[in-house]
Amino acid sequence: MQFQKRFSCPGGRPLVARHLLRQLGGIVLPILLGIISSLPLSAPAQPLAGGQEKFLGCGTSSYLYRDLDKYWNQITPGNDGKWGSVEAVRGQYNWTNLDRIYHYAVNRNIPFKHHTLVWGNQQPGWIASLDSAAQRAAVENWIQAVGERYPRVAFVDVVNEPFNAPPVYRKALGGDGATGWDWVITAFQLARQHCAPGVQLVLNEYNVLHSNTVTSNYLVLINLLKERGLIDGIGVQGHYFEFRSDLASSNTYVHDLATIKSNLMRLTATGLPVYLTEFDIDEPIDANQLEQYKIYFPIFWSNPGVKGITLWGYIQGDVWTAHPNTYVLRSDGSERPALQWLRTYLRSPQPPVLLSPLFTVGVPRNPVLLWRPVATATAYRVQVGLNSVFTTAIVDTTVADTLVQTPVLEAGRRFYWRVSAINAHGASEYSAAASFTTGDQIVGVQQQGEAWPPFQLAQNYPNPFNPTTQIKYTIAQHSRVSLKVFSPLGREVALLFDGFRQPGSYVVSFDGSGLTTGVYICRLQANAFTATKKLTLLK
């Protein structure tokens, strides 16, 4: 028989899942699906973004499709986590579908995002008839129930679409209040109170990046939450219609790419991680979908401030019904060209981020050029030219390190430089070009074959520890250094250092007071060097 399961993405937009299932009884089928979804895999396939510093996930229905974890390493339920779906009748909770997705994710160590706690487009019908005090109590009961039932959630969309779909009960949460957004602040306070420590609280909205005004308004709300320590991530939905109309539309429009990129940078400048929560490209013709993926996906994936992208459905039949051609995997298991391109693109390195010198004057005539390491790169191509389009390259060299010292250049002249990352799968686009102007000084040149002292990350002491421990590391040369601690699921729990270090040994203290007993991962990155150590917290 055909089974049809509808669920909606933010904005009340339904997704639909269709399966051709064998004739199974109404009792046997749910039990069988529950058992299958909770079984761990003995040898899980490497997802497309496996081993990278950001995730590529998907939205899905409660009836999970085959090969989901073959491709994706993050999961968001579509309809099953919304209050209107779980508590349609007051006091009667139906967790079945949400439990299935949650346990599927937890058993496979895939980060799970709850979607969503507060949203005006899919709230229980009974909430509107309650008085303000009862509404407030009902909202808190709902948030508390989710927090207690799902302690291993990685992210939570606390408020979904505050601009476009505020809930009818917002006055019960404080209404506009003194800040203009008291109801949103209250929702985040309740989420912080009832969700497990370490759960990242996210604000989610659509139709943001193409508008400077909307982005500015979004930043006002984000900063109100940030000032209070209530927000851990910024959600931007990233549906195709937020960037342009589909190619066959009778009412065509294309939003300015420079504006989208600029507003994305404004969001990442807050220092909060940005997530593309519901990305899709709705084109029925394979070549057109591929073309648009190549335009829009790299804008977000290549931005270091974007820490994850979630496709809003990925397989034919389990996508938003209003936009049925967003799938990248056909129902017969064959891949659309966009998915094939994604695999190659994600294995190829991203453009490096240039660190120094950046638009400075008076630099040595043989400066050291420094850039941030790219996780998957094995080499870098460096160019120095007399103009920003590099019609003439004075330096064009390939190195394995993340710095290079130029030959002696002409004094008092402006030069441009850029870097491309390389690995076995290909080369990235060049970084955005930077410039510098030389002075008169010539600095010492490293002799060929001269060895730097080794980089090193020592084992923390004591280990196990409670609640503090010392971490020692050695830097061999002037480097951009990042020292972070992660949970076993890859969630960042502490930033111990991020900046430049001169050669030498350093010791930092790590305090795990706010964490639970378990094994954590400390990672040191310095130029092309990366090392990790396991830290064991026992309370």
CSV table of C-alpha atoms in Angstrom, one decimal, residues 381-387 389-397 409 415-416 418 430:
chain,number,residue,atom,x,y,z
A,381,ARG,CA,49.1,27.7,-4.5
A,382,VAL,CA,50.2,31.3,-3.7
A,383,GLN,CA,50.2,34.1,-6.2
A,384,VAL,CA,51.5,37.7,-5.8
A,385,GLY,CA,50.8,40.2,-8.5
A,386,LEU,CA,50.8,43.9,-9.4
A,387,ASN,CA,47.0,44.1,-9.7
A,389,VAL,CA,43.1,40.4,-11.3
A,390,PHE,CA,46.7,38.9,-11.4
A,391,THR,CA,47.3,39.4,-15.1
A,392,THR,CA,51.0,39.3,-14.2
A,393,ALA,CA,52.1,37.0,-11.3
A,394,ILE,CA,55.4,38.0,-9.8
A,395,VAL,CA,55.2,35.0,-7.4
A,396,ASP,CA,53.3,31.8,-8.4
A,397,THR,CA,54.4,28.9,-6.1
A,409,LEU,CA,60.1,42.9,-4.0
A,415,PHE,CA,51.2,44.3,-4.3
A,416,TYR,CA,48.2,41.9,-4.3
A,418,ARG,CA,45.8,35.3,-3.0
A,430,TYR,CA,41.3,31.5,-5.0
